[in-house]
Short mmCIF file of C-alpha atoms in Angstrom, two decimals:
data_model
loop_
_atom_site.label_atom_id
_atom_site.label_comp_id
_atom_site.label_asym_id
_atom_site.label_seq_id
_atom_site.Cartn_x
_atom_site.Cartn_y
_atom_site.Cartn_z
CA UNK A 831 0.66 -27.28 -5.30
CA UNK A 832 -0.73 -23.90 -6.37
CA UNK A 833 0.88 -20.62 -5.31
CA UNK A 834 3.84 -22.37 -3.73
CA UNK A 835 1.73 -23.60 -0.80
CA UNK A 836 2.02 -27.15 0.40
CA UNK A 837 -1.21 -29.13 0.74
CA UNK A 838 -1.28 -28.74 4.53
CA UNK A 839 -0.72 -24.97 4.26
CA UNK A 840 -3.37 -24.61 1.56
CA UNK A 841 -5.88 -26.44 3.76
CA UNK A 842 -5.23 -24.03 6.63
CA UNK A 843 -5.69 -21.05 4.33
CA UNK A 844 -8.81 -22.34 2.57
CA UNK A 845 -11.49 -20.84 4.84
CA UNK A 846 -10.12 -17.30 4.55
CA UNK A 847 -9.64 -17.63 0.80
CA UNK A 848 -13.21 -18.94 0.45
CA UNK A 849 -14.49 -15.91 2.36
CA UNK A 850 -12.47 -13.54 0.17
CA UNK A 851 -13.69 -15.21 -3.02
CA UNK A 852 -17.30 -15.06 -1.81
CA UNK A 853 -17.14 -11.47 -0.61
CA UNK A 854 -15.56 -10.28 -3.87
CA UNK A 855 -17.47 -12.54 -6.28
CA UNK A 856 -14.32 -14.00 -7.81
CA UNK A 857 -13.12 -17.53 -8.46
CA UNK A 858 -11.46 -19.39 -5.61
CA UNK A 859 -8.23 -19.80 -7.59
CA UNK A 860 -8.09 -16.06 -8.26
CA UNK A 861 -8.69 -15.26 -4.59
CA UNK A 862 -5.89 -17.69 -3.66
CA UNK A 863 -3.54 -16.05 -6.17
CA UNK A 864 -4.32 -12.57 -4.84
CA UNK A 865 -4.01 -13.54 -1.18
CA UNK A 866 -0.75 -15.43 -1.62
CA UNK A 867 0.74 -12.66 -3.77
CA UNK A 868 -0.05 -10.20 -0.97
CA UNK A 869 1.38 -12.64 1.56
CA UNK A 870 4.60 -12.97 -0.41
CA UNK A 871 4.78 -9.26 -1.21
CA UNK A 872 4.77 -8.35 2.47
CA UNK A 873 6.91 -11.31 3.55
CA UNK A 874 4.13 -12.86 5.62
CA UNK A 875 3.44 -16.50 6.47
CA UNK A 876 0.57 -18.84 5.64
CA UNK A 877 -0.68 -18.34 9.18
CA UNK A 878 -1.26 -14.66 8.25
CA UNK A 879 -3.57 -15.44 5.31
CA UNK A 880 -6.83 -15.04 7.24
CA UNK A 881 -5.73 -11.57 8.39
CA UNK A 882 -4.56 -10.74 4.85
CA UNK A 883 -7.94 -11.79 3.45
CA UNK A 884 -9.69 -9.65 6.07
CA UNK A 885 -7.54 -6.62 5.14
CA UNK A 886 -8.24 -7.07 1.42
CA UNK A 887 -11.99 -7.52 1.95
CA UNK A 888 -12.23 -4.59 4.40
CA UNK A 889 -10.35 -2.28 2.04
CA UNK A 890 -12.71 -3.15 -0.79
CA UNK A 891 -15.77 -2.73 1.43
CA UNK A 892 -14.65 0.69 2.65
CA UNK A 893 -13.36 2.24 -0.56
CA UNK A 894 -14.10 2.52 -4.27
CA UNK A 895 -11.87 -0.40 -5.29
CA UNK A 896 -12.28 -4.10 -5.83
CA UNK A 897 -9.91 -6.89 -4.93
CA UNK A 898 -8.52 -7.21 -8.47
CA UNK A 899 -7.64 -3.50 -8.63
CA UNK A 900 -6.25 -3.65 -5.11
CA UNK A 901 -4.07 -6.63 -6.04
CA UNK A 902 -2.67 -4.69 -9.02
CA UNK A 903 -1.79 -1.78 -6.75
CA UNK A 904 -0.17 -4.08 -4.20
CA UNK A 905 2.03 -5.67 -6.87
CA UNK A 906 3.64 -2.28 -7.46
CA UNK A 907 3.63 -0.81 -3.94
CA UNK A 908 4.32 -3.84 -1.72
CA UNK A 909 8.05 -4.19 -2.48
CA UNK A 910 8.98 -0.70 -1.27
CA UNK A 911 6.46 -0.85 1.57
CA UNK A 912 8.04 -4.09 2.78
CA UNK A 913 11.52 -2.53 2.71
CA UNK A 914 10.22 0.46 4.69
CA UNK A 915 8.34 -1.83 7.10
CA UNK A 916 5.02 -0.18 6.27
CA UNK A 917 2.12 -2.44 7.18
CA UNK A 918 -0.23 -3.99 4.67
CA UNK A 919 -3.08 -2.21 6.46
CA UNK A 920 -1.50 1.19 5.81
CA UNK A 921 -0.69 0.37 2.19
CA UNK A 922 -4.22 -0.87 1.54
CA UNK A 923 -5.67 2.21 3.25
CA UNK A 924 -3.56 4.43 0.99
CA UNK A 925 -4.59 2.47 -2.12
CA UNK A 926 -8.23 2.69 -1.00
CA UNK A 927 -7.88 6.45 -0.57
CA UNK A 928 -6.44 6.73 -4.08
CA UNK A 929 -9.34 4.64 -5.40
CA UNK A 930 -11.82 7.01 -3.77
CA UNK A 931 -10.54 9.77 -6.03
CA UNK A 932 -10.46 7.59 -9.14
CA UNK A 933 -6.84 6.39 -9.09
CA UNK A 934 -7.03 2.61 -9.10
CA UNK A 935 -5.07 -0.55 -9.76
CA UNK A 936 -1.46 -0.35 -10.87
CA UNK A 937 -1.83 3.41 -11.35
CA UNK A 938 -2.53 3.74 -7.61
CA UNK A 939 0.34 1.41 -6.77
CA UNK A 940 2.68 3.46 -8.95
CA UNK A 941 1.53 6.71 -7.34
CA UNK A 942 2.13 5.26 -3.88
CA UNK A 943 5.55 3.87 -4.87
CA UNK A 944 6.58 7.28 -6.25
CA UNK A 945 5.32 8.99 -3.09
CA UNK A 946 7.28 6.63 -0.84
CA UNK A 947 10.43 6.98 -2.93
CA UNK A 948 10.16 10.78 -2.84
CA UNK A 949 9.58 10.81 0.90
CA UNK A 950 12.63 8.69 1.69
CA UNK A 951 14.83 10.43 -0.88
CA UNK A 952 13.78 14.05 -0.60
CA UNK A 953 15.41 16.17 -3.29
CA UNK A 954 17.03 19.49 -2.36
CA UNK A 955 14.08 21.25 -4.02
CA UNK A 956 11.67 19.11 -1.99
CA UNK A 957 13.57 19.73 1.25
CA UNK A 958 13.36 23.49 0.61
CA UNK A 959 9.59 23.22 0.06
CA UNK A 960 9.20 21.26 3.31
CA UNK A 961 11.32 23.79 5.18
CA UNK A 962 8.86 26.57 4.22
CA UNK A 963 6.29 24.74 6.35
CA UNK A 964 8.69 23.97 9.18
CA UNK A 965 8.92 20.32 8.17
CA UNK A 966 11.65 17.88 7.33
CA UNK A 967 11.25 14.23 6.42
CA UNK A 968 13.78 11.45 6.66
CA UNK A 969 13.55 7.76 5.87
CA UNK A 970 13.05 7.12 9.59
CA UNK A 971 9.97 9.37 9.49
CA UNK A 972 8.39 7.21 6.80
CA UNK A 973 9.27 3.74 8.09
CA UNK A 974 6.88 1.55 10.00
CA UNK A 975 4.21 3.19 12.11
CA UNK A 976 5.40 6.66 11.17
CA UNK A 977 4.07 6.51 7.60
CA UNK A 978 0.54 7.51 8.55
CA UNK A 979 1.86 10.19 10.91
CA UNK A 980 4.05 11.57 8.12
CA UNK A 981 1.06 11.78 5.77
CA UNK A 982 -1.00 13.48 8.48
CA UNK A 983 1.81 15.97 9.04
CA UNK A 984 1.90 16.77 5.32
CA UNK A 985 -1.88 17.10 5.13
CA UNK A 986 -1.99 19.49 8.09
CA UNK A 987 0.69 21.68 6.48
CA UNK A 988 -1.83 22.69 3.77
CA UNK A 989 0.89 22.96 1.12
CA UNK A 990 0.59 24.68 -2.20
CA UNK A 991 0.46 22.63 -5.39
CA UNK A 992 3.87 23.99 -6.40
CA UNK A 993 5.40 22.82 -3.14
CA UNK A 994 3.76 19.39 -3.41
CA UNK A 995 5.23 19.07 -6.92
CA UNK A 996 8.63 20.05 -5.55
CA UNK A 997 8.40 17.26 -2.97
CA UNK A 998 6.70 14.54 -5.01
CA UNK A 999 7.73 15.50 -8.55
CA UNK A 1000 5.73 16.28 -11.64
CA UNK A 1001 4.30 12.72 -11.63
CA UNK A 1002 2.19 13.77 -8.64
CA UNK A 1003 0.20 16.31 -10.62
#
């Protein structure tokens, strides 16, 4: 039994995994590994695999990443995203956005993980930078459906590079 799936579960997941493998020109076993790793990373069930495959394929079709790079990013970012209840769709969209500017794979996952950590644990220096723009961010602002809204709020603030470094740290530069 590959990937911890029972035969009956693997059979249910096969059509979506076949589609993912075909759309990304990868081996079936590799597509199964990627899909089940994403499933496990976000605490999803086998019944979610078709949706997971659709999210992976759509992200790759709409950004400058491929499924292997996306899987590497998810390995790093999924654990904190799961804790914060941030959807796989939002995480993949963020990783796709990073890929569009040349930050791919585990490097993108690391950047997203750092960003999430910094947003839920704002340093005093970061809080002061946010305050200059009339903003404050708490863990509740980042969790769940608020993640995208938080990023939109930050983007609209048109912050200086120095203030972004204060919030996200030197790793962000």
